[in-house]
Amino acid sequence: ALDLTRRCHGEESAAVASCHQKMVCICQQQVQAITKQLSMHMEYMLTNSIRLYHSPGSRVLVEGLQIQQQFNGIEGIVVEMDALRMRVRLDTLDNKKLMLKPEN
């Protein structure tokens, strides 16, 4: 970019510096726009990713629970979902329901 500026303005340092500063501003605006788009995309993906893998009626296997480890290895059915979690009715005698993260 600096070489292009010098070809346009010669070696006049004030003109080169001014042009370079404008280019820096444009680049910063582009970075901000791209960052905003990526952020919006990531938020969308996080919000909707659970729906890509599980929907009500889907069978799931519970695994990776740290606190309620007794439910690991039990299958169940997704009965309800919100943006970040799903309610699963386990295949147990009492049809226990758990709110789970998609990774569990």
Tab-separated table of N, CA and C in Angstrom, residues 2-3 6-7 13 16 25-26 28 31 33 35 45 47-49 53 55 65-66 75 80 86 101 104:
chain	number	residue	atom	x	y	z
A	2	LEU	N	1.945	1.202	0.764
A	2	LEU	CA	2.834	2.363	0.823
A	2	LEU	C	3.514	2.594	-0.515
A	3	ASP	N	3.924	1.526	-1.191
A	3	ASP	CA	4.546	1.662	-2.511
A	3	ASP	C	3.569	2.273	-3.508
A	6	ARG	N	3.281	5.972	-2.836
A	6	ARG	CA	4.459	6.702	-3.324
A	6	ARG	C	4.405	6.877	-4.838
A	7	ARG	N	3.920	5.851	-5.553
A	7	ARG	CA	3.815	5.976	-7.013
A	7	ARG	C	2.792	7.043	-7.392
A	13	SER	N	6.187	13.644	1.542
A	13	SER	CA	5.849	12.939	2.778
A	13	SER	C	4.470	13.294	3.322
A	16	VAL	N	1.916	11.460	1.129
A	16	VAL	CA	2.041	10.021	1.368
A	16	VAL	C	1.421	9.666	2.717
A	25	CYS	N	-7.584	3.884	7.810
A	25	CYS	CA	-8.973	4.032	8.274
A	25	CYS	C	-9.906	3.080	7.518
A	26	ILE	N	-9.728	2.998	6.211
A	26	ILE	CA	-10.556	2.098	5.405
A	26	ILE	C	-10.343	0.654	5.845
A	28	GLN	N	-9.358	-0.416	8.776
A	28	GLN	CA	-9.946	-0.602	10.099
A	28	GLN	C	-11.463	-0.763	10.002
A	31	VAL	N	-12.134	-4.246	8.803
A	31	VAL	CA	-11.928	-5.209	9.886
A	31	VAL	C	-13.129	-5.201	10.826
A	33	ALA	N	-16.229	-4.319	10.152
A	33	ALA	CA	-17.386	-4.894	9.463
A	33	ALA	C	-17.292	-6.417	9.414
A	35	THR	N	-15.528	-8.348	11.453
A	35	THR	CA	-15.656	-8.842	12.831
A	35	THR	C	-17.114	-8.884	13.256
A	45	MET	N	-25.006	-19.400	14.785
A	45	MET	CA	-24.646	-20.810	14.816
A	45	MET	C	-24.832	-21.402	16.210
A	47	THR	N	-26.870	-20.328	18.535
A	47	THR	CA	-28.297	-20.356	18.836
A	47	THR	C	-28.997	-21.484	18.103
A	48	ASN	N	-28.587	-21.737	16.878
A	48	ASN	CA	-29.303	-22.701	16.052
A	48	ASN	C	-28.612	-24.055	15.921
A	49	SER	N	-27.410	-24.192	16.451
A	49	SER	CA	-26.680	-25.446	16.267
A	49	SER	C	-27.389	-26.620	16.910
A	53	TYR	N	-28.742	-30.690	15.134
A	53	TYR	CA	-28.410	-32.046	15.551
A	53	TYR	C	-29.560	-32.758	16.250
A	55	SER	N	-33.793	-32.561	17.435
A	55	SER	CA	-35.104	-31.937	17.371
A	55	SER	C	-36.029	-32.768	18.241
A	65	LEU	N	-21.890	-36.026	31.710
A	65	LEU	CA	-22.385	-35.278	32.869
A	65	LEU	C	-21.377	-35.400	34.000
A	66	GLN	N	-21.078	-34.290	34.634
A	66	GLN	CA	-20.106	-34.278	35.724
A	66	GLN	C	-20.775	-34.415	37.090
A	75	GLU	N	-30.211	-43.658	27.529
A	75	GLU	CA	-30.819	-43.059	26.349
A	75	GLU	C	-32.098	-42.336	26.733
A	80	GLU	N	-38.225	-31.187	24.350
A	80	GLU	CA	-38.368	-29.737	24.294
A	80	GLU	C	-37.000	-29.121	24.102
A	86	MET	N	-31.633	-28.567	25.769
A	86	MET	CA	-32.757	-29.407	25.384
A	86	MET	C	-33.221	-30.200	26.601
A	101	LYS	N	-27.131	-29.651	27.890
A	101	LYS	CA	-26.437	-28.929	26.825
A	101	LYS	C	-26.257	-29.896	25.659
A	104	ASN	N	-23.803	-32.809	25.939
A	104	ASN	CA	-24.091	-33.938	26.846
A	104	ASN	C	-25.119	-34.863	26.235
